[in-house]
Coordinates of C-alpha atoms in Angstrom, one line a residue:
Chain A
X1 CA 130.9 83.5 109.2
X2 CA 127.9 84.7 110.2
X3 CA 128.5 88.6 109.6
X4 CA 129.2 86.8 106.5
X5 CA 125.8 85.2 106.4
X6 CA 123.6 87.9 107.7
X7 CA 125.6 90.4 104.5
X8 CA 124.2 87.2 102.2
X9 CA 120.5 87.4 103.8
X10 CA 120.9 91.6 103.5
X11 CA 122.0 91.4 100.1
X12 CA 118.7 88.9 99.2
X13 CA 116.5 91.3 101.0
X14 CA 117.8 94.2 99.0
X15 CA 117.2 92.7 95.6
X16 CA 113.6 91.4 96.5
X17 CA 113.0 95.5 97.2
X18 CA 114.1 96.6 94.2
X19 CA 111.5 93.3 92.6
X20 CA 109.1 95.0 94.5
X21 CA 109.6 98.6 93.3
X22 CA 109.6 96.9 89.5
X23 CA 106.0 95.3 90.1
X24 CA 105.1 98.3 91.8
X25 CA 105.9 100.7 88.9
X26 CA 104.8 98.1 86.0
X27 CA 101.2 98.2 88.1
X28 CA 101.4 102.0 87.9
X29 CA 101.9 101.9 84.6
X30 CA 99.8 99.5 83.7
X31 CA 96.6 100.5 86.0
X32 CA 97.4 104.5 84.6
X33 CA 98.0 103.0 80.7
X34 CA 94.2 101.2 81.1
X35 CA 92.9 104.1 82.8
X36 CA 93.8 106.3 79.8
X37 CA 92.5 104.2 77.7
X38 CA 89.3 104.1 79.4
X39 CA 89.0 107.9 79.2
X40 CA 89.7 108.1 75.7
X41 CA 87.4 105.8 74.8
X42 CA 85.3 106.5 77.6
X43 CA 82.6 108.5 75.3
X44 CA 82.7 105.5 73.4
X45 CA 84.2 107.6 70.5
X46 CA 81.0 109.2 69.8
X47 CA 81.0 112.7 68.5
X48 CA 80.1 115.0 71.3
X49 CA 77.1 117.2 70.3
X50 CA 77.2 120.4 73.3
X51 CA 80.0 122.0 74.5
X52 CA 79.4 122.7 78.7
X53 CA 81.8 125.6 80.1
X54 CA 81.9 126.0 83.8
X55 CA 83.8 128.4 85.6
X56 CA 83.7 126.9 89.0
X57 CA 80.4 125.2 89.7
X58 CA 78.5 128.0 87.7
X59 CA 77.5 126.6 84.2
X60 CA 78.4 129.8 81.9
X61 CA 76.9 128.0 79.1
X62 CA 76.1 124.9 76.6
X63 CA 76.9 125.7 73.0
X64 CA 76.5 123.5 69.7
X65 CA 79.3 122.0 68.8
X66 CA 77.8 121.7 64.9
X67 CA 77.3 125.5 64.9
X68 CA 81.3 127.6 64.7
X69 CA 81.2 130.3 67.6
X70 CA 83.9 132.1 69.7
X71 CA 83.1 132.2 73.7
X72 CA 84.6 134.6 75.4
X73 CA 84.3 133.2 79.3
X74 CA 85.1 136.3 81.3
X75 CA 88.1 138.0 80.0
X76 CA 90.2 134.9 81.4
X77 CA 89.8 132.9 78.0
X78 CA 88.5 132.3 74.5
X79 CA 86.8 129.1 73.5
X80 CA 86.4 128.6 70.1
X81 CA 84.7 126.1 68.5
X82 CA 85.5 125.4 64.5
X83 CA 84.7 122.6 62.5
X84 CA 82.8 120.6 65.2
X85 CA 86.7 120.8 67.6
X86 CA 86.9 123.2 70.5
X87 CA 90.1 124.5 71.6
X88 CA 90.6 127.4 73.6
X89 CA 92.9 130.0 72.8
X90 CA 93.5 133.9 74.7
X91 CA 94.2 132.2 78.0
X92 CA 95.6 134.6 81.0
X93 CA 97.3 132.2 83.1
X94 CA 100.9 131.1 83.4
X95 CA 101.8 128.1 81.9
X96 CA 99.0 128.0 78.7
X97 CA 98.5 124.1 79.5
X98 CA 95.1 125.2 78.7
X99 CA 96.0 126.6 74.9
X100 CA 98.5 123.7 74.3
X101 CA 95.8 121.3 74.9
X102 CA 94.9 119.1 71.4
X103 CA 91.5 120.9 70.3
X104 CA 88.5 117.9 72.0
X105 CA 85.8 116.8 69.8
X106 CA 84.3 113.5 72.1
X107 CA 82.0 113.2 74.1
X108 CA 83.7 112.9 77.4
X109 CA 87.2 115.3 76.5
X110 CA 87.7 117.8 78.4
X111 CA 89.9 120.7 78.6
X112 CA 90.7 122.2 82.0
X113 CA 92.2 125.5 82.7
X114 CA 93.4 125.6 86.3
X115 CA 94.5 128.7 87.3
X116 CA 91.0 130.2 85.9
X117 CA 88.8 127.3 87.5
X118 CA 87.4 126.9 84.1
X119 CA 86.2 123.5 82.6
X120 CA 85.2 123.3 79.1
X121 CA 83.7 119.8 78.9
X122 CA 81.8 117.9 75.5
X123 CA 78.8 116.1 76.6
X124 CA 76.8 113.9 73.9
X125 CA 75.7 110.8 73.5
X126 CA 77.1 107.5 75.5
X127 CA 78.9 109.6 77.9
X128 CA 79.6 108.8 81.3
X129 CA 78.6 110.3 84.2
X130 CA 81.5 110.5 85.9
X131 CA 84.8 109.6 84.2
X132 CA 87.3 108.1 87.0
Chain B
X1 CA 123.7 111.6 114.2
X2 CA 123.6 114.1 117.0
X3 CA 120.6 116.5 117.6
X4 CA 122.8 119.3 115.9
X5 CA 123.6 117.9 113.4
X6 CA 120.3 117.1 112.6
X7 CA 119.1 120.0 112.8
X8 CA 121.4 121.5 110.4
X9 CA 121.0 119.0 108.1
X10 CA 116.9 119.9 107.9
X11 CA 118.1 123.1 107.1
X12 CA 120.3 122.0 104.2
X13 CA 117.4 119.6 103.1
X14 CA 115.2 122.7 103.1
X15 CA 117.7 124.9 101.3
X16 CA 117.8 122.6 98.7
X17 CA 113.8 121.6 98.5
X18 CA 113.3 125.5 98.1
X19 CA 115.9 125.8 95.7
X20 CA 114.8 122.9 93.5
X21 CA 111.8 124.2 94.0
X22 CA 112.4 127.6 92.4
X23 CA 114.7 125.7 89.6
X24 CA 110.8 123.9 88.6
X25 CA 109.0 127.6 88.8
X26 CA 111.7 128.9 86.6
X27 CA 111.4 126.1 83.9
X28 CA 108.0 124.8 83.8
X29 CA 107.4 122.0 81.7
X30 CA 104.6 122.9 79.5
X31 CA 105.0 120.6 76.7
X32 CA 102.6 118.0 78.9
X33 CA 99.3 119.2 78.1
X34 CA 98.4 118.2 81.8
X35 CA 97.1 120.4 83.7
X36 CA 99.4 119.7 87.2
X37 CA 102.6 118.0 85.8
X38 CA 105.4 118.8 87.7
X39 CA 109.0 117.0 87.4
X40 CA 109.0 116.7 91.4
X41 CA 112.2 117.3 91.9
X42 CA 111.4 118.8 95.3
X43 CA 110.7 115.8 96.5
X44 CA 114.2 114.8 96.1
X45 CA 115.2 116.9 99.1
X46 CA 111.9 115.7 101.0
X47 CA 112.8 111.9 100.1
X48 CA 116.6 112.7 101.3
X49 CA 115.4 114.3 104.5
X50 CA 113.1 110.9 105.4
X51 CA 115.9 108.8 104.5
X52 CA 119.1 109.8 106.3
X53 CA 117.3 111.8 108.9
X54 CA 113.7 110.7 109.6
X55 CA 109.7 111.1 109.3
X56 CA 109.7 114.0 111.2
X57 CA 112.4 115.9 109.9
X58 CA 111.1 115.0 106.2
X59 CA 107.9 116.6 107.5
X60 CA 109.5 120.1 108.6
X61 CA 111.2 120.2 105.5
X62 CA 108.1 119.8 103.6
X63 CA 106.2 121.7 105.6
X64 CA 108.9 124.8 105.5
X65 CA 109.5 123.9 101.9
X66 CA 105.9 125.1 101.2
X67 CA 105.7 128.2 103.1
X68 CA 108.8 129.4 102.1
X69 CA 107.7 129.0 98.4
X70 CA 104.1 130.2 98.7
X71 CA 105.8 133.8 100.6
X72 CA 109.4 133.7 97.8
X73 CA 107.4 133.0 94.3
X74 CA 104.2 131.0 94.5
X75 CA 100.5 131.5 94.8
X76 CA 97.8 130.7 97.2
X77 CA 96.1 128.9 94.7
X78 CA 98.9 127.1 93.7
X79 CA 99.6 126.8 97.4
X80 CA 96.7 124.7 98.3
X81 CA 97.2 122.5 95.6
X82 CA 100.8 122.1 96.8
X83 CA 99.5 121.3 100.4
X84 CA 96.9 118.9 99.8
X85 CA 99.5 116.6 97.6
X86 CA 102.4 117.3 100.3
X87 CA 100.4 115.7 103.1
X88 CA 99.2 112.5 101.2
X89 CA 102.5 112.1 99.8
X90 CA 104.4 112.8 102.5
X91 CA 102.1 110.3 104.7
X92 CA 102.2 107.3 102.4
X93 CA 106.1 107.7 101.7
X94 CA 106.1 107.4 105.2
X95 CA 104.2 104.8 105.4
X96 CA 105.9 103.0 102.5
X97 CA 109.2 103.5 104.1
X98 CA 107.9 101.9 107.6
X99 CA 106.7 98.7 105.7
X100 CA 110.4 97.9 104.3
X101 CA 108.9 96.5 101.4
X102 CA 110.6 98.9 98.5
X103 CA 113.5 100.7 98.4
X104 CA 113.9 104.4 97.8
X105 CA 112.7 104.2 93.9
X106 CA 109.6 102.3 95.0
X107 CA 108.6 105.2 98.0
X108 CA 109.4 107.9 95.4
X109 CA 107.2 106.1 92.8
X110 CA 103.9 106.2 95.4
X111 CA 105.2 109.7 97.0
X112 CA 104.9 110.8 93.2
X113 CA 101.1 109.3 92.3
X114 CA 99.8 110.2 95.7
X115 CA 100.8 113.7 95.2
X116 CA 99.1 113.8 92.2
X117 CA 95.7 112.0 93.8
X118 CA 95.8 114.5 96.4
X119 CA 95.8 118.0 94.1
X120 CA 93.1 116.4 91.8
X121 CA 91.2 115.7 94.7
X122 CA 91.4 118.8 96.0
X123 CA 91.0 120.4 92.1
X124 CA 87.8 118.2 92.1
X125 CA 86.5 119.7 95.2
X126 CA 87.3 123.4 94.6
X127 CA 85.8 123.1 90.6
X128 CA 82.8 120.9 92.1
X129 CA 82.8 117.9 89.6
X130 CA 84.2 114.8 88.6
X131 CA 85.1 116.2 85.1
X132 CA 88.8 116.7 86.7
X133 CA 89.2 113.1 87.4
X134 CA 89.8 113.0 83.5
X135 CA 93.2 113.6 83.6
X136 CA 94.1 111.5 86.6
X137 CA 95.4 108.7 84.2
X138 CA 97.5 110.9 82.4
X139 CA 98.9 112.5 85.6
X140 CA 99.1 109.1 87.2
X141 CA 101.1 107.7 84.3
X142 CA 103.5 111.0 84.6
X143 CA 103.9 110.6 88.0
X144 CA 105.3 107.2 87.8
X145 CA 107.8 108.4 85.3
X146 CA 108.7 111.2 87.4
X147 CA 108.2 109.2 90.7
X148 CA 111.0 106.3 88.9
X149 CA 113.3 108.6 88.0
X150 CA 113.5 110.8 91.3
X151 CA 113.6 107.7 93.2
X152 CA 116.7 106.3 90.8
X153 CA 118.2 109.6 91.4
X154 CA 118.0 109.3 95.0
X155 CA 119.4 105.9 95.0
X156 CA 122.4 106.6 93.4
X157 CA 123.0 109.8 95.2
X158 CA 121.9 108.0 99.0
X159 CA 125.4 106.1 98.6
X160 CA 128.0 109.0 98.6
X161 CA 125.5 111.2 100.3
X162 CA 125.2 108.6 103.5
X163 CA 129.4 108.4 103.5
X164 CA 129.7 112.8 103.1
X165 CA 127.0 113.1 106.4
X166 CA 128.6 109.5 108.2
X167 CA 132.5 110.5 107.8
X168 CA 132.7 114.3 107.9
X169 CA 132.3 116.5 111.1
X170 CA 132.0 120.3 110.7
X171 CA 134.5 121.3 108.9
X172 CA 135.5 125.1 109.3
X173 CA 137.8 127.0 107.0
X174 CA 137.7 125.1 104.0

């Protein structure tokens, strides 16, 4: 009886884990789901108006995003910048995550190649700071 | 479980981190414009390890699981990436685990996110700038996906798994 008992009490504690691990993940998801939205919107939607690329913590340069132009950062990658978008395209590293990226036109966006340390980042008007 | 067997059984947990490991260099998944995004499936033999065998023998595996990559395929850029996340994650799946508050899908879940918090952290110091921490919500979403499904994966698998390694001695010639 009370093997039988103490199975009963197991079983309730089993079921309030896997309650927990639900309000766990729907937290995740919904602290990572408002987090994304802050980011998007994070530049407040403004149109960015200078397009930062850092290779590291050295600033290679600011260009206009109104102005077309095609930066060539190093041999490692090409950043193009068309129509007031940036993408970057000619990338050297392994996966392309870089090249796949949608092209960034907001304040705040940011496209991040990791293997080559290099940030391409559009800073404008109403951005943050720091974007956490 | 004797000390042997143990001890065998990290090695088969390693085995099989290093192999799942390779299966995720083979076939990256790039179609996640995240810079990062990994399936995790290593952490399936990490997660196994803590669970039928213990902290410290999830932490050898881990800990061989890495250098055995960074010397068979990896890089050490991707290595130190790989580190920084193994030791958070490992440490709060620990942690997690000690607290008896979720089951395996919920340690998965934060083994996933803190892997994640601890390569941007590190890809936040090495690029000097906050401009990283851009795609933690992206990468933390992903990483709850991922974390979920590992962690269902391991549940189902923990229940035939813990009868194979509670039933069976060393069985030769067959």
């Amino acid at each position: 009886m009370t093997g039988r008992l103490s199975e009963l009490t197991g079983l309730q504690i089993m079921k309030n884990k896997y309650l927990n691990d639900i309000v766990l993940i729907a937290v995740l998801l919904a602290v990572s789901l408002v987090l994304w939205f802050a980011t998007v919107t994070g530049g407040n939607g403004k149109t960015g108006e200078k397009v930062r690329i850092t290779v590291g913590d050295e600033i290679i340069g600011e260009y206009s995003l109104g102005t077309d132009a095609s930066v060539d950062v190093r041999g490692m990658l090409t950043v193009v910048i068309e129509n007031g978008q940036v993408c970057v395209t000619g990338e050297t590293c392994r996966n392309h995550i870089c090249a796949k990226h949608r092209p960034i036109s907001k304040a705040g966006q940011t496209i991040v190649c990791l293997p080559n340390g290099v940030i391409v980042r559009i800073t404008g008007n109403g951005e943050l700071d720091a974007v956490i | 479980m004797s000390t042997t067997k143990k001890i065998a059984l990290t090695g088969v947990f390693t085995a099989l981190a290093v192999a799942l490991s390779y299966v995720e260099f083979l076939v990256p998944i790039t179609f996640v414009p995240v810079p990062g995004f990994k399936l995790g499936i290593a952490n399936l033999a990490i997660m196994a390890a803590l669970f039928f065998l213990g902290p410290f023998e999830a932490a050898a595996v881990s800990a061989l699981r890495l250098v055995l990559t960074l010397f068979l395929f990896s890089n050490v850029n991707a290595f130190f990436y790989s580190v920084c996340g193994a030791l958070l994650s490992l440490a709060v799946m620990i942690i997690i685990k000690k607290t008896t508050f979720f089951s395996e899908i919920g340690t998965s879940v934060s083994g996933a996110v803190f892997h994640n918090i601890g390569q941007i952290a590190l890809a936040s110091l090495i690029l000097k700038g906050s401009g990283i921490w851009y795609y933690f919500p992206a990468l933390m979403l992903a990483g709850t996906l991922t974390g979920t499904v590992n962690g269902l994966i391991l549940r189902f698998a923990s229940g035939p798994l813990g009868k194979i390694f509670k039933t069976s001695g060393v069985q030769t010639g067959q």
